[in-house]
Coordinates of N, CA and C and ligand atoms in Angstrom, one line a residue:
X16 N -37.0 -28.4 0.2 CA -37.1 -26.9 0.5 C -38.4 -26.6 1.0
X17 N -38.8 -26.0 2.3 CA -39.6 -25.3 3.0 C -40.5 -24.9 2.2
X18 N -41.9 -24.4 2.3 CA -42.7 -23.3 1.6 C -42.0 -22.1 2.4
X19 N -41.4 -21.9 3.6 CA -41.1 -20.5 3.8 C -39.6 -20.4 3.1
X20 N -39.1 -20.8 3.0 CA -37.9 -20.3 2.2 C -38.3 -20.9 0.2
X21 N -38.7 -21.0 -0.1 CA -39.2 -20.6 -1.2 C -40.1 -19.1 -1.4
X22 N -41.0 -18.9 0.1 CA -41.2 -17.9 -0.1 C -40.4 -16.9 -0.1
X23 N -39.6 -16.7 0.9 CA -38.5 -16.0 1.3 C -37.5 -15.7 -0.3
X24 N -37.1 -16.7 -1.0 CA -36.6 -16.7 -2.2 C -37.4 -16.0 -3.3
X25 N -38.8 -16.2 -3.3 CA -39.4 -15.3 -4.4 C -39.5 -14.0 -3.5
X26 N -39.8 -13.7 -2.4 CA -39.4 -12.0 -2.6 C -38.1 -11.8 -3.0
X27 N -37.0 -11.9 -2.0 CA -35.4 -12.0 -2.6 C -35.5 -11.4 -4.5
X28 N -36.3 -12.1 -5.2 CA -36.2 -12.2 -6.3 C -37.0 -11.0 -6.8
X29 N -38.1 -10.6 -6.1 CA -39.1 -10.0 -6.5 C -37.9 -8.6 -5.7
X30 N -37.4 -8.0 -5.0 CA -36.6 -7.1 -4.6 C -36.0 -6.3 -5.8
X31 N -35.0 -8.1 -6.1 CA -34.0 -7.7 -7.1 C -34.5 -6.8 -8.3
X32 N -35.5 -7.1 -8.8 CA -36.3 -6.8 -10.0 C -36.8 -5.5 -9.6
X33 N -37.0 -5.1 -8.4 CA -37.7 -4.0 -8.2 C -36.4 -2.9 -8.1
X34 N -35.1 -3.3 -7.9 CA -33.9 -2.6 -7.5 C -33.4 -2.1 -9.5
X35 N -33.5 -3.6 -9.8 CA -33.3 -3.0 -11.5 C -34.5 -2.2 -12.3
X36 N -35.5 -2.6 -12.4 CA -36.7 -1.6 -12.8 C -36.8 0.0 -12.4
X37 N -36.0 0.3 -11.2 CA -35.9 1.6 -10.7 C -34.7 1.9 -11.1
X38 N -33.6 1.2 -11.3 CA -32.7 1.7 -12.0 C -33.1 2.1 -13.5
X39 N -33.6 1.4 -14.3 CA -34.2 1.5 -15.6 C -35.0 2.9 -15.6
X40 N -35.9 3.4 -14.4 CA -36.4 4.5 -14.2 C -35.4 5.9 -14.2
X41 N -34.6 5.7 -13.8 CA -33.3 6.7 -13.7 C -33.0 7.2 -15.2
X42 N -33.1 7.0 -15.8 CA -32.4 7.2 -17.2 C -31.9 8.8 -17.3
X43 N -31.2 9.4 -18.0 CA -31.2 10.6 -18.5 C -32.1 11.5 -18.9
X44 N -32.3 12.0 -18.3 CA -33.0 13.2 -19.4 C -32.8 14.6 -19.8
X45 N -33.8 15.1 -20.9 CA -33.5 16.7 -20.9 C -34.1 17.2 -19.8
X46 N -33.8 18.3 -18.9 CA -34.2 18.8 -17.8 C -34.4 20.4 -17.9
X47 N -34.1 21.0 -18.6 CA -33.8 22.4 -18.8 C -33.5 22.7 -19.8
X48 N -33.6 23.6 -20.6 CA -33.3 24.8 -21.6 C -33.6 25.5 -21.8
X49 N -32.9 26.8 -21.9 CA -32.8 28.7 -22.2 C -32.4 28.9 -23.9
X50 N -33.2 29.2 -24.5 CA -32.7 29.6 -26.0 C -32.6 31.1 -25.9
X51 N -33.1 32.0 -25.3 CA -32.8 33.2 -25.9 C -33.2 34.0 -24.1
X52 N -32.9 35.2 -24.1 CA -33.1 36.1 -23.4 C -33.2 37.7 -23.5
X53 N -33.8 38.8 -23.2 CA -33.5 40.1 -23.6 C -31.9 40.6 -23.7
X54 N -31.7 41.7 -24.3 CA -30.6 41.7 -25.0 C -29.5 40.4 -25.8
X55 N -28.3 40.6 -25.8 CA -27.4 39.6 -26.3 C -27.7 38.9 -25.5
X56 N -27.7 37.4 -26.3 CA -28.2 35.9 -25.8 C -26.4 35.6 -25.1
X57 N -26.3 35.6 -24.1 CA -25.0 34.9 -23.3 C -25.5 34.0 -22.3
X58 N -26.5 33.5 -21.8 CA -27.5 32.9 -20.8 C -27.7 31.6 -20.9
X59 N -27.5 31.3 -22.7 CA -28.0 29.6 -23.1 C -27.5 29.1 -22.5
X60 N -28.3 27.8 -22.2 CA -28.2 26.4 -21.7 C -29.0 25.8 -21.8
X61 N -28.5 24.2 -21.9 CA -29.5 23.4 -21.8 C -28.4 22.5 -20.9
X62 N -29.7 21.8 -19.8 CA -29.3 20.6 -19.1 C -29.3 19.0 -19.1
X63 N -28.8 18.4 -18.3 CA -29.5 16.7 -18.2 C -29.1 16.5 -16.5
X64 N -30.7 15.4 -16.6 CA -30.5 15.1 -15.6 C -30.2 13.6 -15.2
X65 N -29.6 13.0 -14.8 CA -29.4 11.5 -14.9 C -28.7 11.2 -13.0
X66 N -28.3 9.4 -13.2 CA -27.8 9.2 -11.8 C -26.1 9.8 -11.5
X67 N -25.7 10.2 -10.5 CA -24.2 10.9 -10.8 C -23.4 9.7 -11.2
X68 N -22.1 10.7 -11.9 CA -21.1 9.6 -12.6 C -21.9 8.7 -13.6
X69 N -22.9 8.8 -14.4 CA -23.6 8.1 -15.0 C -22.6 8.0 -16.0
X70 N -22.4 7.3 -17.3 CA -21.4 7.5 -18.1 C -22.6 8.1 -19.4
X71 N -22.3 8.9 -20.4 CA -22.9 9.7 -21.5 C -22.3 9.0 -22.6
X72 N -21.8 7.4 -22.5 CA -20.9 7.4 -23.8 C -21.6 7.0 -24.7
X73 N -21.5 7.3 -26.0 CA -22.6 6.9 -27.1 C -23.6 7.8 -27.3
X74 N -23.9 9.3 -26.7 CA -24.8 10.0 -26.7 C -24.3 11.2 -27.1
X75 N -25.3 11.8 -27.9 CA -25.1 12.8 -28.5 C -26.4 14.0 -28.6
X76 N -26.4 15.1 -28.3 CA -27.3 16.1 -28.0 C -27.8 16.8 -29.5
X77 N -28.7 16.6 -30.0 CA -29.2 17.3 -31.2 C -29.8 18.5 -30.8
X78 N -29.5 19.4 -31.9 CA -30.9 20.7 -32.3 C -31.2 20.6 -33.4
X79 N -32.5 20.3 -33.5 CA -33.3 19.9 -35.3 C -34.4 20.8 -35.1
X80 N -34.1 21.6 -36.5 CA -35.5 23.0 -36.6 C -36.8 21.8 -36.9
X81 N -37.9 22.3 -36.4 CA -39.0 22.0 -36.7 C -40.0 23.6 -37.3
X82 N -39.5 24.3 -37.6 CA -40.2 25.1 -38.5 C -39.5 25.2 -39.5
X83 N -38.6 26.5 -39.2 CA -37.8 26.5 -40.7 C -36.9 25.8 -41.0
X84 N -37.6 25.0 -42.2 CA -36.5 23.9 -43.0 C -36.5 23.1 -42.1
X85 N -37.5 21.9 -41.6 CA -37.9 21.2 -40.5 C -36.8 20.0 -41.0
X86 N -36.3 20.0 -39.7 CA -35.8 18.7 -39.6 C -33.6 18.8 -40.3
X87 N -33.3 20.2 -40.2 CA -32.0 20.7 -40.3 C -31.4 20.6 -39.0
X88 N -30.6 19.7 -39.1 CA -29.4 19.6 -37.8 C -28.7 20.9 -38.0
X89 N -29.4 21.7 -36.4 CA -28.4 22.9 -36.4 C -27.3 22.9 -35.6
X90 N -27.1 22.3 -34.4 CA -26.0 21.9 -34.0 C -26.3 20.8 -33.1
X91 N -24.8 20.1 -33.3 CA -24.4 18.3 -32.7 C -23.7 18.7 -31.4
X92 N -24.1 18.2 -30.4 CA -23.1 18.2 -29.0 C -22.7 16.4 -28.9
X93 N -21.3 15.9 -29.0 CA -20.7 15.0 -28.8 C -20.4 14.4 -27.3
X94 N -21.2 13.5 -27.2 CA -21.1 13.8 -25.4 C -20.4 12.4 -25.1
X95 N -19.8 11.8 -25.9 CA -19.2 10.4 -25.7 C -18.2 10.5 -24.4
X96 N -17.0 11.3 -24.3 CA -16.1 10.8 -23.6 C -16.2 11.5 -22.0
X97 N -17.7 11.8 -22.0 CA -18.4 12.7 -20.6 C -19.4 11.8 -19.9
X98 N -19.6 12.5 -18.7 CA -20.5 11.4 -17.6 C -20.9 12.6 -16.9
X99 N -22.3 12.1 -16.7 CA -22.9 13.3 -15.4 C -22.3 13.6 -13.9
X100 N -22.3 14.8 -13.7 CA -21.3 15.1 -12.7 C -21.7 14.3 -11.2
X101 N -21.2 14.6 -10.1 CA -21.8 13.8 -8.9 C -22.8 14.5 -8.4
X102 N -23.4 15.7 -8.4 CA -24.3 16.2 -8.9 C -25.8 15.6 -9.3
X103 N -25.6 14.9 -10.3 CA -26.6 14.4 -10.7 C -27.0 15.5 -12.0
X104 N -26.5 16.6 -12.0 CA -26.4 17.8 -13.4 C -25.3 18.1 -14.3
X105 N -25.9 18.1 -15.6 CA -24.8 18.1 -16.2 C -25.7 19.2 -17.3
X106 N -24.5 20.2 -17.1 CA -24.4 21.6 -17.7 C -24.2 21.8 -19.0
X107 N -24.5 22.0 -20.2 CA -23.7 22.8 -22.0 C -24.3 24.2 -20.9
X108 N -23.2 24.7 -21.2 CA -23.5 26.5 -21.0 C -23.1 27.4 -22.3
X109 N -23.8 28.6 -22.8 CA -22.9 28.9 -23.6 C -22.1 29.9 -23.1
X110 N -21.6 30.5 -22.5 CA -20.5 31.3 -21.9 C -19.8 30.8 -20.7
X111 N -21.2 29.9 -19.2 CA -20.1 30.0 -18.4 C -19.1 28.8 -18.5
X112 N -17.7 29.2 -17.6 CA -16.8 28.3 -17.8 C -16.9 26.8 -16.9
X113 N -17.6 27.3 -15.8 CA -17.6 26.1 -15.0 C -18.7 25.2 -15.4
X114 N -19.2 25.0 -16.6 CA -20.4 24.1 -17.3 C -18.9 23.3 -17.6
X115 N -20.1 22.4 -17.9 CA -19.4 20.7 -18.6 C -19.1 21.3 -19.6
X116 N -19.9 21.8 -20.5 CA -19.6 22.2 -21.8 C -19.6 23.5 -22.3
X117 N -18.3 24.4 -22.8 CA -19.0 25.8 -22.9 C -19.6 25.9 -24.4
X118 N -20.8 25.6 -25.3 CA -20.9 26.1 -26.2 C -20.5 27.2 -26.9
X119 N -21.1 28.1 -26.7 CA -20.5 29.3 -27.4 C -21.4 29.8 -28.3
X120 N -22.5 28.9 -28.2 CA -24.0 28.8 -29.4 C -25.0 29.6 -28.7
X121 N -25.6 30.6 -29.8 CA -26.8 31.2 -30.0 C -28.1 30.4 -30.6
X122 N -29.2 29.6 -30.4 CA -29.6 29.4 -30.6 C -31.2 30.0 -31.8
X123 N -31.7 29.5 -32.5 CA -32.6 30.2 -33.0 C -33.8 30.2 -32.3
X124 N -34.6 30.9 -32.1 CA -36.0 31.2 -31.4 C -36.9 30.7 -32.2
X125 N -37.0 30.2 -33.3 CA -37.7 29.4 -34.2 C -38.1 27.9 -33.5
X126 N -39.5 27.0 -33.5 CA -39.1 26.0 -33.2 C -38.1 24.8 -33.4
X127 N -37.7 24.5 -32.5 CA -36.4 23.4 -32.3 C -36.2 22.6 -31.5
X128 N -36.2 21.0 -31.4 CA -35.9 20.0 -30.7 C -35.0 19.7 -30.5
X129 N -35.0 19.5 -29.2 CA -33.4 18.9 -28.5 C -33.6 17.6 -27.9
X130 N -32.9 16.7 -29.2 CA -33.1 15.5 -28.4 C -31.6 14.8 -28.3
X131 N -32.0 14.0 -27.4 CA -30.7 13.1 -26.7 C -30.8 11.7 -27.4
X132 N -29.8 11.3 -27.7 CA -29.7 10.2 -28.8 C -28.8 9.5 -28.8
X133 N -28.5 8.2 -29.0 CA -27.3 7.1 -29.2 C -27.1 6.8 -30.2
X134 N -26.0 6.7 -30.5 CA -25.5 6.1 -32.3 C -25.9 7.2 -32.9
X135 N -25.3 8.6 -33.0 CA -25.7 9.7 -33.9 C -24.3 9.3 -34.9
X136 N -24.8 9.5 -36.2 CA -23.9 9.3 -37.8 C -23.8 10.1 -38.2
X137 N -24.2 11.4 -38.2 CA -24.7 12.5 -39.2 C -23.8 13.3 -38.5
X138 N -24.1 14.9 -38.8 CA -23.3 16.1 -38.4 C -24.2 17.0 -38.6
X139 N -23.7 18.5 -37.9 CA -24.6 19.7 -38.2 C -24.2 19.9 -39.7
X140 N -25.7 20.8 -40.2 CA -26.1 20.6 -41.7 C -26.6 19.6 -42.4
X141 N -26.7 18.5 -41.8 CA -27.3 17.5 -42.4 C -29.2 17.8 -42.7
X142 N -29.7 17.9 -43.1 CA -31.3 17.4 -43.4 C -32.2 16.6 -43.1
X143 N -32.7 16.2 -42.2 CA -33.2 14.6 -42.3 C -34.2 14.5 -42.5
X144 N -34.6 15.6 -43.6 CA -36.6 16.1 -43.8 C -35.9 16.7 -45.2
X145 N -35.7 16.2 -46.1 CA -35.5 17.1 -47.7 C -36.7 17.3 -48.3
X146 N -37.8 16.8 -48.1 CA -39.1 17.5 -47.9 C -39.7 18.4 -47.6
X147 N -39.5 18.3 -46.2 CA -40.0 19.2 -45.2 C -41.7 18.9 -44.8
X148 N -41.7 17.3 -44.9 CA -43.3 16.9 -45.0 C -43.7 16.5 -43.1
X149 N -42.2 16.6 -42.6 CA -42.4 16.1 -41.1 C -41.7 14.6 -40.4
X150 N -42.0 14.2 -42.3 CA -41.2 12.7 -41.9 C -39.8 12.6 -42.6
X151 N -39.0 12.0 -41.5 CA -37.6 12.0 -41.9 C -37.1 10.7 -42.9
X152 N -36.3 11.4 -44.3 CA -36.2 10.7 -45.0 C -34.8 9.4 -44.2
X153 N -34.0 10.2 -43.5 CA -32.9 9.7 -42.8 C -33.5 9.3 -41.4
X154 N -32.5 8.4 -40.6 CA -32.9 8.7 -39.4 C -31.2 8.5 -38.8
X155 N -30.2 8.8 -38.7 CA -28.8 9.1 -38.0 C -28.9 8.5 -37.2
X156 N -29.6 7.8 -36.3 CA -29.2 7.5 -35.0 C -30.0 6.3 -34.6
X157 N -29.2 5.1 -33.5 CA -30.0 4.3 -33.4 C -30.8 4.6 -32.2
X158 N -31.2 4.9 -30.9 CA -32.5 5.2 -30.3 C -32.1 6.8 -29.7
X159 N -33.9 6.9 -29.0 CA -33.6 8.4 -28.5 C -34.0 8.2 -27.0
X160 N -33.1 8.9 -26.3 CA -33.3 8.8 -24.6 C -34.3 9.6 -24.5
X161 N -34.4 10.6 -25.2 CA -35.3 12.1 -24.9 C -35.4 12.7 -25.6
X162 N -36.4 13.7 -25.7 CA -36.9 14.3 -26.6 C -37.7 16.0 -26.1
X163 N -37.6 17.3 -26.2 CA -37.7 18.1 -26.1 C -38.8 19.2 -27.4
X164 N -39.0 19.6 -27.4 CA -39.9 20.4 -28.8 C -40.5 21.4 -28.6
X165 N -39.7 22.6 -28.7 CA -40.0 24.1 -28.0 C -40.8 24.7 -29.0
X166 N -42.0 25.2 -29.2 CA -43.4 24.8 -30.3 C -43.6 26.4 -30.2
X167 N -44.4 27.1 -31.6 CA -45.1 28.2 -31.0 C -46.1 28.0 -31.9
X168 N -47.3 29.1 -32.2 CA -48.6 29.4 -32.4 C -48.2 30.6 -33.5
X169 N -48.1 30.3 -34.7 CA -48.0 31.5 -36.0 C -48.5 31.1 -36.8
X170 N -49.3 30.0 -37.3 CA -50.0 29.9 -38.4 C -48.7 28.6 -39.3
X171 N -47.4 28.6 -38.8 CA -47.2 27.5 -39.4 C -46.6 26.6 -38.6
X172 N -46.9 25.2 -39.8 CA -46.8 23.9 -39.0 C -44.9 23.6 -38.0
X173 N -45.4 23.3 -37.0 CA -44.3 22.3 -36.0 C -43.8 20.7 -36.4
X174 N -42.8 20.6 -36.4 CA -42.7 19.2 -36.8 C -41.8 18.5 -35.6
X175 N -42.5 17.7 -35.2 CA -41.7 17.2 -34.0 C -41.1 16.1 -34.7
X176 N -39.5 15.5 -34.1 CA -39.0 14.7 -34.4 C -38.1 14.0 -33.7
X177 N -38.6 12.8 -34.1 CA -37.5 11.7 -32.8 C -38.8 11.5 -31.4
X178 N -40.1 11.8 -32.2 CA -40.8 11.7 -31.2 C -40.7 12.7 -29.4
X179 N -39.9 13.7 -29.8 CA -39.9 15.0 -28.4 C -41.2 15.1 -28.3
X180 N -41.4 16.2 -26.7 CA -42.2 16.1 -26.7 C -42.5 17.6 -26.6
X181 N -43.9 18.0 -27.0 CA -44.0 19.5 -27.5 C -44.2 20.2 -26.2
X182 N -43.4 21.5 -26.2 CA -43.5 22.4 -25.1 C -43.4 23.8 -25.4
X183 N -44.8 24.6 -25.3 CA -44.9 26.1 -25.4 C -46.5 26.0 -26.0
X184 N -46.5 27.1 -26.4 CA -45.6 28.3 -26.7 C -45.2 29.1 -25.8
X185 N -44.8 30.4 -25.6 CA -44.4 31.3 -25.2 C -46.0 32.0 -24.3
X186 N -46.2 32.3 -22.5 CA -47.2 32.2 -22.7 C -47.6 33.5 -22.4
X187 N -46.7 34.4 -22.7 CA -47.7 36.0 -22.7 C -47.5 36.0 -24.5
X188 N -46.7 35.5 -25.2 CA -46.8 35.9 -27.0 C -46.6 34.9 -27.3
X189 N -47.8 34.0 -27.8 CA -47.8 32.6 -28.8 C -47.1 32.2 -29.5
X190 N -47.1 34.0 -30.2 CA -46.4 34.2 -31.8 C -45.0 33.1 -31.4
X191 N -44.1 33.1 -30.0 CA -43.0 32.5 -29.6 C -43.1 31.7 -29.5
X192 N -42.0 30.6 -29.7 CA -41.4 29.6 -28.7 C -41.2 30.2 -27.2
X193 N -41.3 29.2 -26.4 CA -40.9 29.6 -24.9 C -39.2 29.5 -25.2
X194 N -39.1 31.0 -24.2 CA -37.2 30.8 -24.6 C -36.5 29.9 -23.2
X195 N -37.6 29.8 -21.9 CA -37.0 29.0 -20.9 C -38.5 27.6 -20.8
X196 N -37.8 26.5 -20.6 CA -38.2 25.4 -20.2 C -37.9 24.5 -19.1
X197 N -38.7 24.0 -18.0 CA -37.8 23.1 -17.3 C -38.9 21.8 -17.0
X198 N -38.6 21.2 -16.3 CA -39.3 19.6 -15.8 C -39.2 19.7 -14.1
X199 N -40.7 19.8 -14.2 CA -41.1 19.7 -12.4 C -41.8 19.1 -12.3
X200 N -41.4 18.2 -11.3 CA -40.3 18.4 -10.4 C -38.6 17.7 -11.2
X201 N -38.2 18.0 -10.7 CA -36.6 18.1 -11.6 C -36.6 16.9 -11.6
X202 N -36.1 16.5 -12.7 CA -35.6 15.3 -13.5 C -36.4 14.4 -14.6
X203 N -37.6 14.2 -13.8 CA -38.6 13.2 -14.4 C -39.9 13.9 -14.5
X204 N -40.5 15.3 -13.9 CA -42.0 15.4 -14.1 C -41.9 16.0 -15.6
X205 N -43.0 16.9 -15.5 CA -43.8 17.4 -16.5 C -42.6 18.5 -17.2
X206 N -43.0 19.3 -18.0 CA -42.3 20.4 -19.0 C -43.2 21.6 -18.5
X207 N -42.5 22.6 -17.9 CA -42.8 23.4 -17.5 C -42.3 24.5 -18.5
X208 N -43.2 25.7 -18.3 CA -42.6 26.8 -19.6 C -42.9 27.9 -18.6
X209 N -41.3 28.5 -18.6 CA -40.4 29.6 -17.8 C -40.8 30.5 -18.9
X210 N -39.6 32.5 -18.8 CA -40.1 33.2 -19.2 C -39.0 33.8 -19.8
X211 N -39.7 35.1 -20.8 CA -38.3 35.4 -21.7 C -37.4 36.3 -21.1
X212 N -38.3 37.0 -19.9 CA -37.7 38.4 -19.4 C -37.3 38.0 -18.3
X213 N -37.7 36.9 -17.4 CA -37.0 36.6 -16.0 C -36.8 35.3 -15.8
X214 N -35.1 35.4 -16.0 CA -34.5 34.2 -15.5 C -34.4 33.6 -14.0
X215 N -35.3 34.4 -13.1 CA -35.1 34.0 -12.3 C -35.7 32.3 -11.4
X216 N -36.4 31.7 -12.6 CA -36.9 30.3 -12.2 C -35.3 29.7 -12.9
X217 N -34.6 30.3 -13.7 CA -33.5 29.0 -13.9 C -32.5 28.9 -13.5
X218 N -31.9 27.8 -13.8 CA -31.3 27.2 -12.4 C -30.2 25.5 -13.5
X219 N -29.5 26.5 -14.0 CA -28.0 26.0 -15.0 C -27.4 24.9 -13.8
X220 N -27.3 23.6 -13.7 CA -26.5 23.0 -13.5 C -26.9 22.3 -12.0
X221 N -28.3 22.9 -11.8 CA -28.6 22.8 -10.3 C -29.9 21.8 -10.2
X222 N -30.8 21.7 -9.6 CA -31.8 20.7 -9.1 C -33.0 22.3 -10.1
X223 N -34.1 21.7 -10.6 CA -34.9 22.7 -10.9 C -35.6 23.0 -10.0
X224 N -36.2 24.2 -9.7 CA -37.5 25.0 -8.7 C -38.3 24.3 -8.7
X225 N -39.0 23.8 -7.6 CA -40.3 23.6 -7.4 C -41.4 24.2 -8.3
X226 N -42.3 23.0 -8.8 CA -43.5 24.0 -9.4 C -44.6 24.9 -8.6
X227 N -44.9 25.8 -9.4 CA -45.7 26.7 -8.5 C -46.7 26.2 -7.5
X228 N -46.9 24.9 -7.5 CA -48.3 24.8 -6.3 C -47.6 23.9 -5.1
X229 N -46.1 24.0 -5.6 CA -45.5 23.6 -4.5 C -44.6 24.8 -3.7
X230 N -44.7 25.5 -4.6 CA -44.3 26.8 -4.0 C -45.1 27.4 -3.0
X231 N -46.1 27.2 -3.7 CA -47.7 27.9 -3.2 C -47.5 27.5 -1.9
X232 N -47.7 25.7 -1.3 CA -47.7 25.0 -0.4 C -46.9 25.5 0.4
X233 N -45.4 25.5 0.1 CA -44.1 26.0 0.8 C -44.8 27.2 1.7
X234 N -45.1 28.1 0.9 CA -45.0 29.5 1.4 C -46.5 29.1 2.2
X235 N -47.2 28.7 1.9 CA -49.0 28.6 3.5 C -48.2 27.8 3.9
X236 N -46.7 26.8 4.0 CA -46.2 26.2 5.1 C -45.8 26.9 6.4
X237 N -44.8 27.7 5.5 CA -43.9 28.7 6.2 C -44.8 29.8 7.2
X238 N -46.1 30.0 6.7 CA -47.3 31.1 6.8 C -47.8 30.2 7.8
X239 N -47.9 29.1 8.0 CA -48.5 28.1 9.2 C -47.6 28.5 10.3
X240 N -46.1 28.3 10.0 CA -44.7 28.2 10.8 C -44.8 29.8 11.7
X241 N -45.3 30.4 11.0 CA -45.0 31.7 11.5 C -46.3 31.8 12.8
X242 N -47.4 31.6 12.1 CA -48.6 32.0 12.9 C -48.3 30.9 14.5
X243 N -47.8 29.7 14.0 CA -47.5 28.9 15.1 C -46.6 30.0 16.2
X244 N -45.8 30.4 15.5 CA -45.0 30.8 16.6 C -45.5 31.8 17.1
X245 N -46.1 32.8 16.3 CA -46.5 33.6 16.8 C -47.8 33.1 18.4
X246 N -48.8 32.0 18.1 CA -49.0 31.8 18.8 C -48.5 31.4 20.5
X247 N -47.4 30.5 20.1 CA -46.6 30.0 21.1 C -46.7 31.4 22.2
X248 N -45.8 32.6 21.2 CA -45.4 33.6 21.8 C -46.5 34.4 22.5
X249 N -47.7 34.2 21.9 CA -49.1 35.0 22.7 C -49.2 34.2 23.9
X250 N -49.4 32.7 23.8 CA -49.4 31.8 25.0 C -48.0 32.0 26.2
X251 N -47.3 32.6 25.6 CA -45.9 32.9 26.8 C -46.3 34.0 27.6
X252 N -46.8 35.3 26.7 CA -46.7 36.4 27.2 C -48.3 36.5 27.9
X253 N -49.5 35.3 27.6 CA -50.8 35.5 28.2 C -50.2 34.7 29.3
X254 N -49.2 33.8 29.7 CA -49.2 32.7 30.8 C -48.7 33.6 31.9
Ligands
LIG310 CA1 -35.6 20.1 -44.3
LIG311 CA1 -39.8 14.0 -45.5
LIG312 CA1 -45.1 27.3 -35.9
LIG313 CA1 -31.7 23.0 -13.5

């Protein structure tokens, strides 16, 4: 065998690995959630974002209080016999019908983790903190895809669990949890914290908004786009 086709063979190989490692990068995640809004809460949702037709079998969506009565399964979403849409979004809504899932759930504005999980055992009501020291005497499930932790600033302690990851508070009233959350750029960045009075950054079932400094960018784009033409148009009418 050649030294060029051995080399030729370790890239080939070095490819493959790079084609599976970025698959491995794709994973699911939480992408969004709305717990509450002015007036009656009909607005909830929470999202995932994953590759389309992904299969969800073996996963199950937790809400575990991390203040009051830290670590109470408040409700279980069973996502076994479901798969992310072609899309690439996959919707629990609580009212509308064209979500994957219509919950029907009001969430508490208290802090609460939503994490995504395989091999969940347990059910809503369960406890997995009979303490309430932070650490779970149980653990129901064998790993967590993701992890979520909508946090506020009152003087008492947050308990994150399943290792989520903390997002808020609320950032005109501490005293809050943030009631909207999302990840920008959609799917994989950071945790962004949306607002209680305007839904208008969310975006149920869809690709999330751009973060603000790419918004920012957009619009001096569009503001370049314009003055261009406008020039063009001075150079037509001086020619
Ligand atoms: Ca507890
Ligand atoms: Ca404990
Ligand atoms: Ca607190
Ligand atoms: Ca979204």
């Amino acid at each position: 065998m050649t030294p060029r086709i051995l080399i030729r063979m370790a890239r080939r190989a070095l490819f493959v690995s790079l084609i599976f490692t970025s698959g491995v990068s794709e994973a699911i995640t939480i992408n969004e959630v709305r717990i509450s809004q002015p007036g009656i809460d009909t607005d909830n949702f929470w999202e995932l974002a994953g590759v389309p037709n992904e299969s969800l079998a073996g996963l199950s969506l937790l809400n575990i209080s991390g203040e009051f009565d830290p670590g109470l399964i408040n409700f279980v979403y069973d996502l076994d016999p479901l798969s992310i849409p072609a899309d690439g979004h996959f919707l629990a809504h609580q009212t509308d019908a064209s979500a994957e899932i219509v919950t029907g759930d009001d969430y508490f504005i208290t802090p609460a983790n939503f994490l995504l999980v395989s091999g969940f055992t347990g059910a809503a009501g369960d406890d997995i903190d009979t303490d309430n020291d932070g650490t779970p005497e149980s653990i129901p499930w064998t790993s967590v895809i993701d992890g979520v932790f909508l946090i506020n600033v009152n003087g008492l302690t947050d308990y994150p669990y399943g290792g989520s990851t903390p997002v808020g508070p609320d950032s005109i009233l501490p005293i809050f949890t943030p009631a909207h959350v999302f990840r920008s750029p959609d799917g994989t960045g950071a945790w962004r914290v949306g607002f209680f009075n305007d839904l208008s950054l969310d975006t149920p079932g869809t690709a999330n908004v751009p973060e603000p400094t790419t918004l920012l960018l957009m619009s001096l784009g569009l503001a370049g786009l314009g003055f261009a033409r406008r020039h063009r148009l001075n150079a037509r009418v001086d020619a």
